[in-house]
Amino acid sequence: MLRFLSAAALILALVTSPLAAAPQAPAAPDAALKADLHCAAAFAIAASEQARGSAAALALPPMAVRGKRFFADVGARAVEQGGMTQTAVRDLLVAEVADMQRRAAADPDKELAAEVKPCLARLYAAVPPLQTPDLAQCAAILTLAWEEERAKGPDSAAARDLQTLAQVLTTRARDARIAAGKTGDQADAAVEAARDAMRAEAASRPDGVNNYDIAHCYDLAAPDAKSHY
């Protein structure tokens, strides 16, 4: 059984919530919408494979945020403007995945790239690129993530890991300000201001911190070559 099968479960999960009031009778998508739905299915597969750690999938642009947003927007448009029922959208997407599975029998990694790459222009046109956060913004993002995880379970491994990363990034952001000529107090104030700004953005902006390339923050938190923590 091909790895792509896991994407079918992802698709079913993503279309579980009502998108809009369904029309009385299903409609067939036009060519442009059908192409977008095909790409949505490809992005769902890529996101699933990236979460699984597939090297071939990770060589593609990250799909966890932008791919999912494209998927949700296309699904909503298919119902609200395309006249499709939610069930029809789901069935079409699952059929698209099944078709990709059949084509991928010989080489799943090659097929994944062949499906996703032609769709990237649609993704880039529809979903704004993620913003690249600086050190202080990354410190704020990981701090907020830690606070959220801590609320679920303060002693969980995830909460401890996020706390460590947030502390590392906070220290590095503070040190960078001092290296740029700020006093310790000024550096602390700048880091705190970045945290307050990110907290406000998370509360007021659609998708909040998910508009940032959070993977970049993990890169910034990586251990220095000569350090251990």
Short mmCIF file of C-alpha atoms in Angstrom, two decimals:
data_model
loop_
_atom_site.label_atom_id
_atom_site.label_comp_id
_atom_site.label_asym_id
_atom_site.label_seq_id
_atom_site.Cartn_x
_atom_site.Cartn_y
_atom_site.Cartn_z
CA MET A 1 0.00 0.00 0.00
CA LEU A 2 1.46 3.37 -0.98
CA ARG A 3 2.32 5.99 1.61
CA PHE A 4 -0.05 8.39 -0.18
CA LEU A 5 -3.00 6.63 1.40
CA SER A 6 -2.47 8.63 4.60
CA ALA A 7 -3.41 11.79 2.71
CA ALA A 8 -6.94 10.48 2.22
CA ALA A 9 -7.45 10.61 5.99
CA LEU A 10 -6.05 14.13 6.04
CA ILE A 11 -8.49 15.21 3.34
CA LEU A 12 -11.43 13.70 5.21
CA ALA A 13 -10.36 15.55 8.36
CA LEU A 14 -9.95 18.87 6.56
CA VAL A 15 -13.43 18.77 5.06
CA THR A 16 -15.20 17.58 8.21
CA SER A 17 -16.18 21.09 9.33
CA PRO A 18 -19.00 22.72 7.38
CA LEU A 19 -17.67 25.04 4.70
CA ALA A 20 -20.97 26.74 3.93
CA ALA A 21 -24.62 25.93 3.44
CA ALA A 22 -24.71 23.20 0.80
CA PRO A 23 -26.91 23.68 -2.29
CA GLN A 24 -29.77 21.33 -3.04
CA ALA A 25 -27.99 19.44 -5.82
CA PRO A 26 -24.29 18.86 -6.47
CA ALA A 27 -22.58 20.59 -9.36
CA ALA A 28 -19.50 19.68 -11.36
CA PRO A 29 -16.52 22.03 -11.01
CA ASP A 30 -15.37 24.05 -14.02
CA ALA A 31 -11.88 23.48 -15.42
CA ALA A 32 -10.18 26.13 -13.28
CA LEU A 33 -11.80 24.96 -10.05
CA LYS A 34 -11.08 21.32 -10.88
CA ALA A 35 -7.40 22.23 -11.37
CA ASP A 36 -7.36 24.00 -8.03
CA LEU A 37 -8.96 21.00 -6.32
CA HIS A 38 -6.38 18.73 -7.93
CA CYS A 39 -3.61 20.95 -6.54
CA ALA A 40 -5.30 21.03 -3.13
CA ALA A 41 -5.16 17.23 -3.04
CA ALA A 42 -1.49 17.28 -4.07
CA PHE A 43 -0.69 19.79 -1.33
CA ALA A 44 -2.53 17.64 1.24
CA ILE A 45 -0.39 14.68 0.25
CA ALA A 46 2.78 16.76 0.44
CA ALA A 47 1.84 18.12 3.88
CA SER A 48 1.14 14.61 5.13
CA GLU A 49 4.44 13.33 3.77
CA GLN A 50 6.36 16.28 5.22
CA ALA A 51 4.83 15.62 8.64
CA ARG A 52 5.94 12.01 8.26
CA GLY A 53 9.51 13.16 7.56
CA SER A 54 9.78 12.07 3.93
CA ALA A 55 13.01 13.44 2.46
CA ALA A 56 11.43 13.85 -0.98
CA ALA A 57 8.50 15.80 0.48
CA LEU A 58 10.76 17.97 2.64
CA ALA A 59 12.62 19.00 -0.53
CA LEU A 60 9.39 20.72 -1.60
CA PRO A 61 8.20 24.06 -0.14
CA PRO A 62 6.62 23.66 3.33
CA MET A 63 2.91 22.88 3.06
CA ALA A 64 1.78 22.73 6.69
CA VAL A 65 0.50 26.32 6.64
CA ARG A 66 0.24 27.60 3.07
CA GLY A 67 -0.86 24.28 1.59
CA LYS A 68 -3.54 23.83 4.22
CA ARG A 69 -4.76 27.40 3.69
CA PHE A 70 -4.95 26.83 -0.07
CA PHE A 71 -6.84 23.59 0.58
CA ALA A 72 -9.36 25.30 2.87
CA ASP A 73 -9.86 28.29 0.55
CA VAL A 74 -10.41 26.13 -2.53
CA GLY A 75 -12.83 23.87 -0.65
CA ALA A 76 -14.82 26.87 0.55
CA ARG A 77 -14.87 28.36 -2.96
CA ALA A 78 -16.06 25.07 -4.44
CA VAL A 79 -19.10 25.17 -2.15
CA GLU A 80 -19.81 28.89 -2.01
CA GLN A 81 -19.11 29.81 -5.63
CA GLY A 82 -18.84 26.53 -7.50
CA GLY A 83 -22.18 25.16 -6.38
CA MET A 84 -20.73 21.87 -5.11
CA THR A 85 -21.90 20.08 -2.00
CA GLN A 86 -19.39 19.43 0.73
CA THR A 87 -19.73 15.70 0.07
CA ALA A 88 -18.99 16.23 -3.62
CA VAL A 89 -15.86 18.20 -2.73
CA ARG A 90 -14.68 15.43 -0.43
CA ASP A 91 -15.38 12.71 -2.97
CA LEU A 92 -13.53 14.56 -5.72
CA LEU A 93 -10.50 15.10 -3.51
CA VAL A 94 -10.38 11.47 -2.43
CA ALA A 95 -10.68 10.43 -6.07
CA GLU A 96 -7.77 12.72 -6.94
CA VAL A 97 -5.64 11.07 -4.27
CA ALA A 98 -6.60 7.62 -5.58
CA ASP A 99 -5.54 8.64 -9.08
CA MET A 100 -2.21 9.90 -7.75
CA GLN A 101 -1.72 6.62 -5.90
CA ARG A 102 -2.18 4.64 -9.07
CA ARG A 103 0.28 6.82 -10.97
CA ALA A 104 2.78 6.62 -8.12
CA ALA A 105 3.01 2.84 -8.06
CA ALA A 106 6.47 2.73 -9.59
CA ASP A 107 8.05 5.76 -7.91
CA PRO A 108 6.02 7.59 -5.19
CA ASP A 109 8.69 10.26 -4.58
CA LYS A 110 8.97 11.16 -8.27
CA GLU A 111 5.19 11.26 -8.62
CA LEU A 112 4.83 13.55 -5.59
CA ALA A 113 7.22 16.09 -7.09
CA ALA A 114 5.51 15.77 -10.48
CA GLU A 115 2.13 16.55 -8.92
CA VAL A 116 3.18 19.37 -6.61
CA LYS A 117 5.64 21.40 -8.67
CA PRO A 118 3.23 22.38 -11.46
CA CYS A 119 0.79 23.52 -8.75
CA LEU A 120 3.19 25.84 -6.95
CA ALA A 121 2.36 28.83 -9.16
CA ARG A 122 -1.28 28.51 -8.05
CA LEU A 123 -0.21 28.33 -4.42
CA TYR A 124 2.04 31.38 -4.67
CA ALA A 125 -0.68 33.39 -6.44
CA ALA A 126 -3.37 32.48 -3.91
CA VAL A 127 -1.56 32.41 -0.56
CA PRO A 128 0.92 35.11 0.51
CA PRO A 129 4.41 33.84 1.36
CA LEU A 130 5.26 33.33 5.00
CA GLN A 131 7.13 36.15 6.69
CA THR A 132 10.65 35.43 7.92
CA PRO A 133 10.81 36.36 11.62
CA ASP A 134 13.90 37.84 13.25
CA LEU A 135 15.44 36.59 16.49
CA ALA A 136 13.20 38.64 18.76
CA GLN A 137 10.08 37.62 16.85
CA CYS A 138 11.14 33.98 17.00
CA ALA A 139 11.69 34.28 20.74
CA ALA A 140 8.18 35.67 21.03
CA ILE A 141 6.63 32.97 18.81
CA LEU A 142 8.24 30.12 20.74
CA THR A 143 7.33 31.75 24.04
CA LEU A 144 3.68 31.91 23.00
CA ALA A 145 3.86 28.29 21.84
CA TRP A 146 5.36 27.30 25.18
CA GLU A 147 2.62 29.14 27.10
CA GLU A 148 -0.05 27.38 25.05
CA GLU A 149 1.51 23.97 25.57
CA ARG A 150 2.09 24.66 29.27
CA ALA A 151 -1.63 25.36 29.68
CA LYS A 152 -2.35 21.85 28.38
CA GLY A 153 0.21 20.16 30.60
CA PRO A 154 3.04 22.03 32.34
CA ASP A 155 5.17 18.93 32.77
CA SER A 156 4.78 17.57 29.26
CA ALA A 157 7.84 16.91 27.14
CA ALA A 158 6.52 19.32 24.50
CA ALA A 159 6.18 22.11 27.05
CA ARG A 160 9.71 21.53 28.35
CA ASP A 161 11.18 21.47 24.85
CA LEU A 162 9.41 24.68 23.87
CA GLN A 163 10.52 26.36 27.08
CA THR A 164 14.14 25.50 26.30
CA LEU A 165 13.87 26.80 22.74
CA ALA A 166 12.12 29.99 23.88
CA GLN A 167 14.81 30.63 26.48
CA VAL A 168 17.60 30.05 23.95
CA LEU A 169 16.05 32.43 21.45
CA THR A 170 15.32 35.05 24.11
CA THR A 171 18.94 34.98 25.26
CA ARG A 172 20.22 35.22 21.69
CA ALA A 173 17.85 38.06 20.84
CA ARG A 174 18.98 39.96 23.94
CA ASP A 175 22.66 39.32 23.20
CA ALA A 176 22.20 40.51 19.62
CA ARG A 177 20.74 43.81 20.87
CA ILE A 178 23.64 44.29 23.28
CA ALA A 179 26.13 43.49 20.52
CA ALA A 180 24.44 46.23 18.46
CA GLY A 181 25.14 48.77 21.22
CA LYS A 182 22.06 48.56 23.43
CA THR A 183 22.28 48.43 27.19
CA GLY A 184 21.02 45.37 29.02
CA ASP A 185 17.85 47.19 30.02
CA GLN A 186 17.27 48.39 26.48
CA ALA A 187 17.80 44.88 25.14
CA ASP A 188 15.32 43.46 27.65
CA ALA A 189 12.79 46.12 26.68
CA ALA A 190 13.19 45.38 22.97
CA VAL A 191 12.67 41.66 23.49
CA GLU A 192 9.63 42.32 25.66
CA ALA A 193 8.21 44.74 23.07
CA ALA A 194 8.58 42.10 20.36
CA ARG A 195 6.76 39.61 22.58
CA ASP A 196 3.90 42.04 23.24
CA ALA A 197 3.60 42.83 19.53
CA MET A 198 3.49 39.14 18.63
CA ARG A 199 0.91 38.43 21.31
CA ALA A 200 -1.29 41.21 19.90
CA GLU A 201 -0.83 39.93 16.36
CA ALA A 202 -1.68 36.39 17.39
CA ALA A 203 -4.93 37.66 18.89
CA SER A 204 -6.00 40.01 16.11
CA ARG A 205 -4.63 38.82 12.77
CA PRO A 206 -6.16 35.87 10.88
CA ASP A 207 -3.94 32.80 11.43
CA GLY A 208 -1.78 34.85 13.84
CA VAL A 209 1.75 33.57 14.17
CA ASN A 210 1.11 31.00 11.46
CA ASN A 211 1.80 33.80 9.00
CA TYR A 212 5.47 33.45 9.94
CA ASP A 213 7.98 30.84 8.82
CA ILE A 214 8.20 29.09 12.17
CA ALA A 215 10.64 26.52 10.82
CA HIS A 216 13.14 29.39 10.56
CA CYS A 217 12.84 29.87 14.33
CA TYR A 218 13.93 26.29 14.94
CA ASP A 219 16.93 26.92 12.72
CA LEU A 220 17.81 30.02 14.74
CA ALA A 221 17.53 28.00 17.96
CA ALA A 222 19.91 25.28 16.78
CA PRO A 223 22.98 24.77 18.99
CA ASP A 224 26.12 26.67 18.09
CA ALA A 225 28.92 24.48 16.80
CA LYS A 226 30.85 24.79 20.06
CA SER A 227 27.96 24.85 22.51
CA HIS A 228 25.86 22.23 24.23
CA TYR A 229 22.47 22.62 25.89
#
